[in-house]
PDB file of C-alpha atoms and ligand atoms in Angstrom:
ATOM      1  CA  UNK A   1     -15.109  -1.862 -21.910  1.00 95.00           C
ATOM      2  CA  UNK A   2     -18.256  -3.483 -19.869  1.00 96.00           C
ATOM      3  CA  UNK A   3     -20.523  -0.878 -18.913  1.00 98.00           C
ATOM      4  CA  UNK A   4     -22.724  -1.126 -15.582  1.00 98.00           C
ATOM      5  CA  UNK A   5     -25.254   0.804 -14.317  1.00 98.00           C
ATOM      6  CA  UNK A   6     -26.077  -2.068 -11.959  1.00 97.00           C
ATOM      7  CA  UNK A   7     -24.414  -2.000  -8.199  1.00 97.00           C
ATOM      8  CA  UNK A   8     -25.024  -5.301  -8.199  1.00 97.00           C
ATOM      9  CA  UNK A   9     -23.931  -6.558 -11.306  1.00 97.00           C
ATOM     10  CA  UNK A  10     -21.322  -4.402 -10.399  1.00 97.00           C
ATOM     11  CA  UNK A  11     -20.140  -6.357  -6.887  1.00 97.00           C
ATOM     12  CA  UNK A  12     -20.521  -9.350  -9.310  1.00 95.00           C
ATOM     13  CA  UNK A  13     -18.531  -8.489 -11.605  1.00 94.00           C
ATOM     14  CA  UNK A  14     -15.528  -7.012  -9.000  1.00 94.00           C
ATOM     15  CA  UNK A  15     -16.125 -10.356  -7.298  1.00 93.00           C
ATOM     16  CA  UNK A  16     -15.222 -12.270 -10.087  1.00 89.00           C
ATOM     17  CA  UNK A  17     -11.680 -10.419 -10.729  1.00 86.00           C
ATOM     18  CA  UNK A  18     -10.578 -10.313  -7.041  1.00 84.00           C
ATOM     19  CA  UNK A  19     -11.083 -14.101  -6.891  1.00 85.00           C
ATOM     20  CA  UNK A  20      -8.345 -14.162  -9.527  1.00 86.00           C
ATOM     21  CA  UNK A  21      -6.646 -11.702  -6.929  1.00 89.00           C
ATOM     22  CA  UNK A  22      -6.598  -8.697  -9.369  1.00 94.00           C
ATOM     23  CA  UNK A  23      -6.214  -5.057  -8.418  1.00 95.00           C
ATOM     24  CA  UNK A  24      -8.540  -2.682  -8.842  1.00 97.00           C
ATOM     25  CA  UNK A  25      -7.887   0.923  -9.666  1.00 98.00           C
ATOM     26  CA  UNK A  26     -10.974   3.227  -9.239  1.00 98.00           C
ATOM     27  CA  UNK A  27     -11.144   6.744 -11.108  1.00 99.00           C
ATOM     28  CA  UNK A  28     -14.135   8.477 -10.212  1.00 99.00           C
ATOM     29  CA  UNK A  29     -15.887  11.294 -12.272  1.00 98.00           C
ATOM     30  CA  UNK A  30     -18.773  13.189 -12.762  1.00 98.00           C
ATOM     31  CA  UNK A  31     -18.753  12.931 -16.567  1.00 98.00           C
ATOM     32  CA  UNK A  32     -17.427  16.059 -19.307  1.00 98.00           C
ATOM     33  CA  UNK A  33     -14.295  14.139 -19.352  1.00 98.00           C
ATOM     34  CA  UNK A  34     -11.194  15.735 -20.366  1.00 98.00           C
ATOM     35  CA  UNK A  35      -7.341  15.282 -20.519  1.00 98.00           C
ATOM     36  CA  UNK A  36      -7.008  15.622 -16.627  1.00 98.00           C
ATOM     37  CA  UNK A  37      -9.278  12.684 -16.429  1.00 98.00           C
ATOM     38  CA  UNK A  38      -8.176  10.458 -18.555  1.00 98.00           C
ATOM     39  CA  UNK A  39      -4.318  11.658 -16.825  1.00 98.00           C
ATOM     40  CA  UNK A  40      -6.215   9.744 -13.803  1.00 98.00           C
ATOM     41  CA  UNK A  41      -7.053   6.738 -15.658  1.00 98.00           C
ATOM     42  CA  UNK A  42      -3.478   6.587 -17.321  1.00 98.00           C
ATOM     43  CA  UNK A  43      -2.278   6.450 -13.481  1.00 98.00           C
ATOM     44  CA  UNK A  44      -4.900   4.170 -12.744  1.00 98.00           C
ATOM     45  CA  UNK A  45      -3.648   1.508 -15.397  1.00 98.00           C
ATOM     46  CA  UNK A  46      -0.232   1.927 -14.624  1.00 98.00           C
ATOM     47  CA  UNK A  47      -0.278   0.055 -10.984  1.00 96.00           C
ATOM     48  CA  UNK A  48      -3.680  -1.926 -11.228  1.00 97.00           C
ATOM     49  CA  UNK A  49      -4.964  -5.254 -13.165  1.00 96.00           C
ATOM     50  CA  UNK A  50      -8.391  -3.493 -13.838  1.00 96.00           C
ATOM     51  CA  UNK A  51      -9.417   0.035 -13.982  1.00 98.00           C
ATOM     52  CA  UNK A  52     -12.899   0.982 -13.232  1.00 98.00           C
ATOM     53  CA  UNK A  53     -14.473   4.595 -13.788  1.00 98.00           C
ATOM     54  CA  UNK A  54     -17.625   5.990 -12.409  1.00 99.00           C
ATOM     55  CA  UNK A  55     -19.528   9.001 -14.158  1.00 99.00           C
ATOM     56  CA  UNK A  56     -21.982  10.251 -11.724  1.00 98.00           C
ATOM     57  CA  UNK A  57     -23.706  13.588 -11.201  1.00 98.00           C
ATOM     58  CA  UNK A  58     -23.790  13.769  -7.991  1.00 98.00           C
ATOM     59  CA  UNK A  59     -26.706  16.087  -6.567  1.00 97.00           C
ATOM     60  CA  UNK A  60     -26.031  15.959  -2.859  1.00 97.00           C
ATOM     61  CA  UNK A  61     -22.557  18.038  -3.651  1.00 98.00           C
ATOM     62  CA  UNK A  62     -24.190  20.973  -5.355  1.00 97.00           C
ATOM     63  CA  UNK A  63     -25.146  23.529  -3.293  1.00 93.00           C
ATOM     64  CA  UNK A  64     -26.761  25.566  -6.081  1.00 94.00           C
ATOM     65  CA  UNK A  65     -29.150  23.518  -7.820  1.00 96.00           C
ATOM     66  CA  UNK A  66     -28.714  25.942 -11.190  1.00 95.00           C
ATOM     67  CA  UNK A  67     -24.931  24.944 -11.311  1.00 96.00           C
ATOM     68  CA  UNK A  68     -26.352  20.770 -11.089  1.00 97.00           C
ATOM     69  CA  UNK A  69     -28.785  21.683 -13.883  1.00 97.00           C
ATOM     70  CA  UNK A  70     -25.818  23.203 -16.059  1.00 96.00           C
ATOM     71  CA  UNK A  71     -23.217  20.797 -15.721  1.00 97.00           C
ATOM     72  CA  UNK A  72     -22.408  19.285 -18.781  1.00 98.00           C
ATOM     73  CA  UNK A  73     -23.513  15.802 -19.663  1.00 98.00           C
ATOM     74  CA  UNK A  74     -22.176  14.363 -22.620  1.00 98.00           C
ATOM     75  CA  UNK A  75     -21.953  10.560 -21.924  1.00 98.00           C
ATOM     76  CA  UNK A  76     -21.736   9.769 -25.502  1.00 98.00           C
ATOM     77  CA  UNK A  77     -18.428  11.685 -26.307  1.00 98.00           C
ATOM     78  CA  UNK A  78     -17.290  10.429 -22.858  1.00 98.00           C
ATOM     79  CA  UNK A  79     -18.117   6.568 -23.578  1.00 98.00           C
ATOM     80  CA  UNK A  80     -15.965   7.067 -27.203  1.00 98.00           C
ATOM     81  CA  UNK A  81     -12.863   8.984 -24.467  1.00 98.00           C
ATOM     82  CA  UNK A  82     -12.860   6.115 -22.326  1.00 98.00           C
ATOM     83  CA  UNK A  83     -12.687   3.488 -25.545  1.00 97.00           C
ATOM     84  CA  UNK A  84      -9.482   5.302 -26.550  1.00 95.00           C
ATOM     85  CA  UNK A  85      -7.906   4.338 -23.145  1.00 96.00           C
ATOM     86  CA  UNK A  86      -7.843   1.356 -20.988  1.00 94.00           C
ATOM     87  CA  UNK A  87     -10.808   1.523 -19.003  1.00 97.00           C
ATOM     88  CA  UNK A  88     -12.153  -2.132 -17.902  1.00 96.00           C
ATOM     89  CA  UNK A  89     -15.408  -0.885 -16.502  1.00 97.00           C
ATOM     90  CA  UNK A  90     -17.589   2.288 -16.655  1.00 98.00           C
ATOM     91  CA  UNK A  91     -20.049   2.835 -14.107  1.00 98.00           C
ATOM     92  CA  UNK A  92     -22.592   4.913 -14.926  1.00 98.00           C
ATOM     93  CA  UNK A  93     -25.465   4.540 -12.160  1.00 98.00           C
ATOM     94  CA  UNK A  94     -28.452   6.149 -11.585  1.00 98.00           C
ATOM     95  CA  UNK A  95     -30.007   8.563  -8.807  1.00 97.00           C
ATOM     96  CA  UNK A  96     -32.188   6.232  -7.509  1.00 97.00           C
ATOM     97  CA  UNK A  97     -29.198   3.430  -7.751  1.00 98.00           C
ATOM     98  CA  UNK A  98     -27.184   5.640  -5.375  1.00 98.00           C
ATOM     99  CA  UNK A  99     -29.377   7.019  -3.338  1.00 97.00           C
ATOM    100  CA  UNK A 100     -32.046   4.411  -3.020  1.00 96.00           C
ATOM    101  CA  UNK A 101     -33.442   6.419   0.259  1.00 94.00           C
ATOM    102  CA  UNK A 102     -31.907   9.565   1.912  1.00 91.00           C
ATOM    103  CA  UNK A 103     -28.356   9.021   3.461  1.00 91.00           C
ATOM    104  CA  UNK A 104     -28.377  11.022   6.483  1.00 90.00           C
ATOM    105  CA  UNK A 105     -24.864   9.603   7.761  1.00 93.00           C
ATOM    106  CA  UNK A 106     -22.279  12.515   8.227  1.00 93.00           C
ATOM    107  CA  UNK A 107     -18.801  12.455   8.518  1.00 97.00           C
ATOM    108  CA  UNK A 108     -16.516  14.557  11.289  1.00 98.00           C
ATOM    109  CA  UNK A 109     -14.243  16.355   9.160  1.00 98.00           C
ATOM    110  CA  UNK A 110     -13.412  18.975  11.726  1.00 97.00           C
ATOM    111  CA  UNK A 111     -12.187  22.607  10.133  1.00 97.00           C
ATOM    112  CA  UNK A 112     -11.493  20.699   6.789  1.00 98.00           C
ATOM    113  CA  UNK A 113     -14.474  20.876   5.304  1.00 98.00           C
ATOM    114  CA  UNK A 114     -15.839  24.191   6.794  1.00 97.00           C
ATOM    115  CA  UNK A 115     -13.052  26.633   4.877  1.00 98.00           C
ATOM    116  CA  UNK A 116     -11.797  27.572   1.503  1.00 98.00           C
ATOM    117  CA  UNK A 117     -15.007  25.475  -0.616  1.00 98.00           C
ATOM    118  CA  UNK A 118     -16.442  24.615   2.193  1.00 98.00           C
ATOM    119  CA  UNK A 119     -17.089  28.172   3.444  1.00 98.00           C
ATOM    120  CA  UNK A 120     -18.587  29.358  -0.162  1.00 98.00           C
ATOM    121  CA  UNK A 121     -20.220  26.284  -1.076  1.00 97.00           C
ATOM    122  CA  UNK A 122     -21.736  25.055   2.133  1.00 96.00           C
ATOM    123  CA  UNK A 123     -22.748  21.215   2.499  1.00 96.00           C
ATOM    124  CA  UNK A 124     -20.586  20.392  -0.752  1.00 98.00           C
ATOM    125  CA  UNK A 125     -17.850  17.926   1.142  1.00 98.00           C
ATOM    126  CA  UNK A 126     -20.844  16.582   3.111  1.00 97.00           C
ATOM    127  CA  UNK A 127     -22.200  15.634  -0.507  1.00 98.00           C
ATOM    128  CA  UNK A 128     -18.852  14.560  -1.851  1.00 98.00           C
ATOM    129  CA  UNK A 129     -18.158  12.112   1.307  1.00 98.00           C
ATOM    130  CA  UNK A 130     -21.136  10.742   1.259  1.00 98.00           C
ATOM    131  CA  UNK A 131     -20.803   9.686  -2.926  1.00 98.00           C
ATOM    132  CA  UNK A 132     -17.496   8.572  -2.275  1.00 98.00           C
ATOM    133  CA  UNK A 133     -18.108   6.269   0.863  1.00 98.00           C
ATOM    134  CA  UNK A 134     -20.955   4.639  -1.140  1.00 98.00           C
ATOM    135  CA  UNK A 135     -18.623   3.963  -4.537  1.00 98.00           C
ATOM    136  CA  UNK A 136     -15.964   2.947  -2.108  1.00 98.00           C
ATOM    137  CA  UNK A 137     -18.268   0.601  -0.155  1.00 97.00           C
ATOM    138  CA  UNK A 138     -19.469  -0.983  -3.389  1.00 97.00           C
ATOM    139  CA  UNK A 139     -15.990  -1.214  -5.265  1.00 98.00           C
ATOM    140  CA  UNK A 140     -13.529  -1.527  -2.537  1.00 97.00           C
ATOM    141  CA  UNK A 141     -11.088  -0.741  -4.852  1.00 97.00           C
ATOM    142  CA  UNK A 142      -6.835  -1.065  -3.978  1.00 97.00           C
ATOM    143  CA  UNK A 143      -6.847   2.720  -5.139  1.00 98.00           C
ATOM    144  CA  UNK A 144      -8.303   5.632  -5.732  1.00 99.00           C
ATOM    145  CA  UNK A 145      -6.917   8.830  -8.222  1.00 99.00           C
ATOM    146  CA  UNK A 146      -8.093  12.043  -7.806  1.00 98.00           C
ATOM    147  CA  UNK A 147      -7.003  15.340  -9.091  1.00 98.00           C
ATOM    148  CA  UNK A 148      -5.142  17.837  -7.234  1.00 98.00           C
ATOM    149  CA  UNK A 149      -7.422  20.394  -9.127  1.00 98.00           C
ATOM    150  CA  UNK A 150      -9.767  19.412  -6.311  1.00 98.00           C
ATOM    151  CA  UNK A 151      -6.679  19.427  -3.847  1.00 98.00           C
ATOM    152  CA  UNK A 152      -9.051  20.367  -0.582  1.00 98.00           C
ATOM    153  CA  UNK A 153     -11.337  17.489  -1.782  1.00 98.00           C
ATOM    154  CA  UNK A 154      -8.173  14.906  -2.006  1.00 98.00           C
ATOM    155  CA  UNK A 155      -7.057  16.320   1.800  1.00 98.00           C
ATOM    156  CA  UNK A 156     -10.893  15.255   2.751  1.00 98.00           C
ATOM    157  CA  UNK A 157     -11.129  11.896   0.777  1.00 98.00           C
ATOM    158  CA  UNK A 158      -7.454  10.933   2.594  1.00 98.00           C
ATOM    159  CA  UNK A 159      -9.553  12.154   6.193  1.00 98.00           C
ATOM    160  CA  UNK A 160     -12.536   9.946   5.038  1.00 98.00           C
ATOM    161  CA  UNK A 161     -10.794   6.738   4.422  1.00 98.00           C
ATOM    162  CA  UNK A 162      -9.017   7.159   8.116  1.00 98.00           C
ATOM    163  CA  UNK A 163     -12.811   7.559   9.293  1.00 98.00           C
ATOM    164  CA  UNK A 164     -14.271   5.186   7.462  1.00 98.00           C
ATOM    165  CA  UNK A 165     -11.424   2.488   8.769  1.00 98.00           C
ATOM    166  CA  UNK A 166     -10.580   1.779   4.681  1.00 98.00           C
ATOM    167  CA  UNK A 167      -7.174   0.756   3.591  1.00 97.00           C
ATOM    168  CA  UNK A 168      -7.709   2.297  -0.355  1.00 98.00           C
ATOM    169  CA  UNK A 169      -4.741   4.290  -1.152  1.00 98.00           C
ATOM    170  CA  UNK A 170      -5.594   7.830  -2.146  1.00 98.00           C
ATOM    171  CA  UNK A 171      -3.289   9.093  -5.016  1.00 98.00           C
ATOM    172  CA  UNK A 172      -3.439  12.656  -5.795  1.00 98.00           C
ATOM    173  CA  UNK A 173      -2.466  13.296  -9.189  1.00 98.00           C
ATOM    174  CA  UNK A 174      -0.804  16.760 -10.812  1.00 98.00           C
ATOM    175  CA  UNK A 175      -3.416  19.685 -12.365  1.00 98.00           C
ATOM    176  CA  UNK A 176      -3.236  18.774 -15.941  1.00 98.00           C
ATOM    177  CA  UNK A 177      -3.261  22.380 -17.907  1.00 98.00           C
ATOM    178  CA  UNK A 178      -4.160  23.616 -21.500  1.00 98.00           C
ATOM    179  CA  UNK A 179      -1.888  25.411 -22.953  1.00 98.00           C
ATOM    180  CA  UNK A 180      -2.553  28.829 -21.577  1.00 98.00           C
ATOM    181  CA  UNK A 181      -2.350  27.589 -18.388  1.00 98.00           C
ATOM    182  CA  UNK A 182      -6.158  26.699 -17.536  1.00 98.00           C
ATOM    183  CA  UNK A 183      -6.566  24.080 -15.102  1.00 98.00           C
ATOM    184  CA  UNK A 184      -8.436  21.776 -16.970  1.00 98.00           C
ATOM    185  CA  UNK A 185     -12.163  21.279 -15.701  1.00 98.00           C
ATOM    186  CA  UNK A 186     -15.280  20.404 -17.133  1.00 98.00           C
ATOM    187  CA  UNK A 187     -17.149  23.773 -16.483  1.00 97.00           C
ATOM    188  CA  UNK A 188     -14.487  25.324 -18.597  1.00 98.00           C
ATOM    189  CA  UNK A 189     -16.670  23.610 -21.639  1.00 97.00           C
ATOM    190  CA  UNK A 190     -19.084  26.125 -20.285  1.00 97.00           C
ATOM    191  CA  UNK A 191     -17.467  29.109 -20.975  1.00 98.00           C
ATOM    192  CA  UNK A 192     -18.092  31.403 -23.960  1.00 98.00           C
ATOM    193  CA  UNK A 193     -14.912  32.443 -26.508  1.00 98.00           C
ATOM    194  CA  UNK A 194     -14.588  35.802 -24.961  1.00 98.00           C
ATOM    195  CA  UNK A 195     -14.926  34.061 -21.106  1.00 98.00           C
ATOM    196  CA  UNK A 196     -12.308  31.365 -21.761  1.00 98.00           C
ATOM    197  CA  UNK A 197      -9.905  34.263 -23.270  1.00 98.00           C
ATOM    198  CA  UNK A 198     -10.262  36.033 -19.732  1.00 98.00           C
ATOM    199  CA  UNK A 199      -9.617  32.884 -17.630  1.00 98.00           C
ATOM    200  CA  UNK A 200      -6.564  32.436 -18.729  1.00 98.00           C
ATOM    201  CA  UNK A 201      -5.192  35.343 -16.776  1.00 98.00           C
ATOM    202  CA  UNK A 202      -6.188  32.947 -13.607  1.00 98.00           C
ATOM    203  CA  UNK A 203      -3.104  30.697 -13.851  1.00 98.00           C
ATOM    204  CA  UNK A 204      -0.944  32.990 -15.185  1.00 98.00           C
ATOM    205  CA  UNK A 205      -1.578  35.238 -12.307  1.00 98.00           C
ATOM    206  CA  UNK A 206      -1.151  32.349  -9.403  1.00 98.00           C
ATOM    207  CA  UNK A 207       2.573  31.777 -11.761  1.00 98.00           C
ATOM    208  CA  UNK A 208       3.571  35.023 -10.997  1.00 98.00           C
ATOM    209  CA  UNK A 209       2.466  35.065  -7.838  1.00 98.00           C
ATOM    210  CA  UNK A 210       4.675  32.003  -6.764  1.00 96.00           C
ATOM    211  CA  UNK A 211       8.178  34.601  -8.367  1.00 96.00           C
ATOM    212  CA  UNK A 212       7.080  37.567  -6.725  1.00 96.00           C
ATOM    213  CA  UNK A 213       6.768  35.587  -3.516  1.00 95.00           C
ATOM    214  CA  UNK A 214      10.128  35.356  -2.985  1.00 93.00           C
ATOM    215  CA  UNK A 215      10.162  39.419  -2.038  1.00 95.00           C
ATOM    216  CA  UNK A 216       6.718  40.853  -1.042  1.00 97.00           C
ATOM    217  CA  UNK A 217       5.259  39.199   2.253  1.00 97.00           C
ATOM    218  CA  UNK A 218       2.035  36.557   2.152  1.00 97.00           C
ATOM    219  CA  UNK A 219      -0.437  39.202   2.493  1.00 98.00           C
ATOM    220  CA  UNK A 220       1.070  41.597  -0.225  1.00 98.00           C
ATOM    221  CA  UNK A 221       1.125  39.029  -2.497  1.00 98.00           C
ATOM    222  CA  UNK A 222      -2.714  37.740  -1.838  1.00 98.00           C
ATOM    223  CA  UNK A 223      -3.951  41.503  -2.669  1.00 98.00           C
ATOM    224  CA  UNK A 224      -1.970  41.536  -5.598  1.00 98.00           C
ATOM    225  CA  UNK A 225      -3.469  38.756  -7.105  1.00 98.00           C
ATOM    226  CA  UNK A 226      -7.269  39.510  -5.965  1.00 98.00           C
ATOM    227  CA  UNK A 227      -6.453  42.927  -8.164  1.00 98.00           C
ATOM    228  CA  UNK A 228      -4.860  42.144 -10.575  1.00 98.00           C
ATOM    229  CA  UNK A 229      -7.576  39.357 -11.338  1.00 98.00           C
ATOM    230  CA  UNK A 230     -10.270  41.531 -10.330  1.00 98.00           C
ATOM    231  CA  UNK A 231      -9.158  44.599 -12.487  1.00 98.00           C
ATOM    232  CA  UNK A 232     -10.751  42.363 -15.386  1.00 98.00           C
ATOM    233  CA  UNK A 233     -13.718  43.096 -15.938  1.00 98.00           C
ATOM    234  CA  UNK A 234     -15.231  39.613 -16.608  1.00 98.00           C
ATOM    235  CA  UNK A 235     -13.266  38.112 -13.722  1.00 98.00           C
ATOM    236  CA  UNK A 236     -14.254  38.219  -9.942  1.00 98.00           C
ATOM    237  CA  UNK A 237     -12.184  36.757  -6.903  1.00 98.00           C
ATOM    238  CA  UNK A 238     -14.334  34.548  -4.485  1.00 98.00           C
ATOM    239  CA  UNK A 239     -11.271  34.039  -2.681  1.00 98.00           C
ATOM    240  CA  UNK A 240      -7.546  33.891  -2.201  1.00 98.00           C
ATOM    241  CA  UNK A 241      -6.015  32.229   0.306  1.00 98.00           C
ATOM    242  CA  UNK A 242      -2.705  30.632   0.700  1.00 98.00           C
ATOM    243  CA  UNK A 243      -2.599  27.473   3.357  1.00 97.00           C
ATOM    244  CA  UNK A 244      -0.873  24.697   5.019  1.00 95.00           C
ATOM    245  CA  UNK A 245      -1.176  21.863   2.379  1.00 94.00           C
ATOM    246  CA  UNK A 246      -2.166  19.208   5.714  1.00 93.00           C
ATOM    247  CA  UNK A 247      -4.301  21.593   7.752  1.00 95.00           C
ATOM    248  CA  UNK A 248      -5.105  23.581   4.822  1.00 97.00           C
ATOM    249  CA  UNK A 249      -5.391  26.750   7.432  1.00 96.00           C
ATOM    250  CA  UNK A 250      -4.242  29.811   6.272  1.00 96.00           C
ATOM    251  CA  UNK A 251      -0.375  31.035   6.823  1.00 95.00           C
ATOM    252  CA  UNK A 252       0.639  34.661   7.342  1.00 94.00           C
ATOM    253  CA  UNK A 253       4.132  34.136   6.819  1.00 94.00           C
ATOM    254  CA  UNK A 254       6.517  32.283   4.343  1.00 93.00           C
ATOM    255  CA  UNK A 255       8.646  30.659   7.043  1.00 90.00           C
ATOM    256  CA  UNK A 256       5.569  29.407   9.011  1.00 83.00           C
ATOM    257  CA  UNK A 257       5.216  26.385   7.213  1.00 73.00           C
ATOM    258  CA  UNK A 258       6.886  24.102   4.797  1.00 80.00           C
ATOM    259  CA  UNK A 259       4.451  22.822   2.076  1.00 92.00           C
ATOM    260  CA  UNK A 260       2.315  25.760   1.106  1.00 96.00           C
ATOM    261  CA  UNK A 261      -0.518  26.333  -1.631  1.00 97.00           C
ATOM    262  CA  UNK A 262      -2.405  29.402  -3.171  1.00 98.00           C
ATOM    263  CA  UNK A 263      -6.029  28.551  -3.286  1.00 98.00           C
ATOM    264  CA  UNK A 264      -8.187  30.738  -5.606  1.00 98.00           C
ATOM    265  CA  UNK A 265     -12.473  30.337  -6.849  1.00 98.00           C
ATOM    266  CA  UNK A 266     -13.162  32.937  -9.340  1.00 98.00           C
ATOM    267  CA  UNK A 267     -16.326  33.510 -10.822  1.00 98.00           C
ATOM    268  CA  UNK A 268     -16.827  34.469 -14.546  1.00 98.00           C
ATOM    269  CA  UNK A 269     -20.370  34.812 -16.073  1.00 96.00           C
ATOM    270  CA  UNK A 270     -22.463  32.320 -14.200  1.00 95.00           C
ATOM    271  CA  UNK A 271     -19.243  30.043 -14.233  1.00 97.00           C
ATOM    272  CA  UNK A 272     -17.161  28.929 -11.193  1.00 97.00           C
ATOM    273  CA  UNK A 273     -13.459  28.219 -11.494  1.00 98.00           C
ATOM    274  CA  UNK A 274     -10.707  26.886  -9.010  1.00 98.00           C
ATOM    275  CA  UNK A 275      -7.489  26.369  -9.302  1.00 98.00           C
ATOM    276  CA  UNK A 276      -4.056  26.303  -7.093  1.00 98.00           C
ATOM    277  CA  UNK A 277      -0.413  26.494  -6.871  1.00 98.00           C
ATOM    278  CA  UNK A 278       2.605  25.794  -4.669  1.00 97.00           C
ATOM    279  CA  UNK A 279       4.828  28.135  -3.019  1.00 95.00           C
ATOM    280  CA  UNK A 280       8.267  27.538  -2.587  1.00 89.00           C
ATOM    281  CA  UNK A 281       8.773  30.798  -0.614  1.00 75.00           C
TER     282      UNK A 281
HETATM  283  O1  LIG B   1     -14.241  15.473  -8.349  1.00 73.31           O
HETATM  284  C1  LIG B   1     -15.364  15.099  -8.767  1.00 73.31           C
HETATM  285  O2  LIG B   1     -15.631  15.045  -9.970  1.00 73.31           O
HETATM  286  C2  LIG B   1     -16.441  14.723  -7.764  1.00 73.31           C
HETATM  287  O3  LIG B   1     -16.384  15.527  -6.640  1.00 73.31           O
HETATM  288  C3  LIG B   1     -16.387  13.229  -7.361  1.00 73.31           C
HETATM  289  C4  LIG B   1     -15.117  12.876  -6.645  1.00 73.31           C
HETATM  290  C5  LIG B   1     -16.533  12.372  -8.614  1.00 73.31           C
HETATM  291  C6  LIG B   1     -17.560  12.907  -6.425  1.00 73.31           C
HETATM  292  O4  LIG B   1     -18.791  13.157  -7.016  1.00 73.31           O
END
């Protein structure tokens, strides 16, 4: 595994393989890796000649600057992850690599980026988009994996390549869950014992959510799970919403659309979880 923390060396070195007409798979992170992850660069290495992942804290995506001071970093224990899988280059940049000068450029995302995350974490996607343009601009990678963990982020990197007249193939790849049920994530390292024991009653409230769909109506089954998550006490619902899974606007009835998913942010401690699930109502 070469790793770069040149751009650059970095265009030099993609230069090099696409002259020998090699695809390029792109799996970008912000570091904490975990099983999802490495699920992504699995994916990656199954339909490209060359994988390459980024790890990247990105500051323009946090809107609260304490949650960009605690995200973990371990680059170390990532570096020894990505030896045990096929990953042909790491990227690990710097601020000043990325962000050589302020990027004021802004992307029209219409109501995509302004609900569900984008309503509680304001100027997040405007962050996101403007990372991801700049590693796709650099790599020009064949594809892209992302994780559907972030499934409003995947809907708004799809948008972005349309606006940004790119033919990189998004592929959105499945949650990948511990055993409980906990969508993986790297802010779960965060959590203390007693914290990740309470989470767990996240997923396994969305699963019985999706059964008891199929006889109370959407809006009885969004207050059920805001109490039944918020009757623990180390658990509190930012919201609940279930959506269109292309307009991502929210549906008031089971038969209004086909492809539906619950979208939930709960806060536990100082910690900030997501997750989401299909309905098959
Ligand atoms: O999903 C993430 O980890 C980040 O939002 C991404 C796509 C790496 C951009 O910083």
């Amino acid at each position: 595994m070469k790793i770069i923390e040149n751009k650059e060396e970095l265009i030099g070195a993609i230069a090099n393989l696409k002259s020998n007409n090699k695809s390029v798979g792109l799996v970008l992170t912000m570091g904490a890796l975990h099983e999802g992850h490495l699920s992504l660069v699995h994916e990656a290495n199954k339909n490209n000649d060359i994988v390459i992942v980024s790890i990247f804290v990105n500051p323009t995506q946090f809107n609260d600057p304490k949650d960009y001071n605690r995200y973990p970093r371990i680059l170390s224990d990532d570096i020894e992850e990505l030896k045990k899988v096929k990953c042909d280059i790491l990227f690990i940049p710097s601020e000043k690599e990325m962000y050589p000068h302020e990027d004021k450029r802004e992307f029209d995302f219409g109501n995509l980026d302004k609900i569900l995350e984008g309503k509680y974490r304001p100027g997040h996607f405007k962050g996101v988009a403007l990372i991801v343009s700049k590693f796709f601009e650099i790599i020009k990678p064949d594809k892209a994996y992302f994780g559907e963990k972030d499934f409003q982020q995947v809907v708004i990197i799809k948008h972005l390549t349309k606006l940004m007249g790119s033919s990189i193939e998004i592929i959105a790849c499945p949650i990948i869950r511990e055993s409980d049920g906990l969508a993986m994530s790297s802010r779960n390292m965060l959590l203390s014992k007693e914290e990740r024991e309470n989470v767990s009653l996240i997923s396994q409230t969305l699963l019985k959510a999706r059964k008891m769909a199929k006889e109370l109506n959407v809006k009885q089954v969004k207050n059920w799970v805001i109490s039944k998550i918020n009757n623990n006490p180390f658990l509190n619902v930012e919201y609940f919403e279930i959506v269109d899974d292309k307009s991502l606007e929210s549906i008031f009835d089971w038969e209004q659309q086909n492809y539906k998913i619950g979208f939930i942010a709960v806060h536990i401690g100082n910690i900030r979880l997501i997750d989401n699930i299909r309905f098959y109502s």
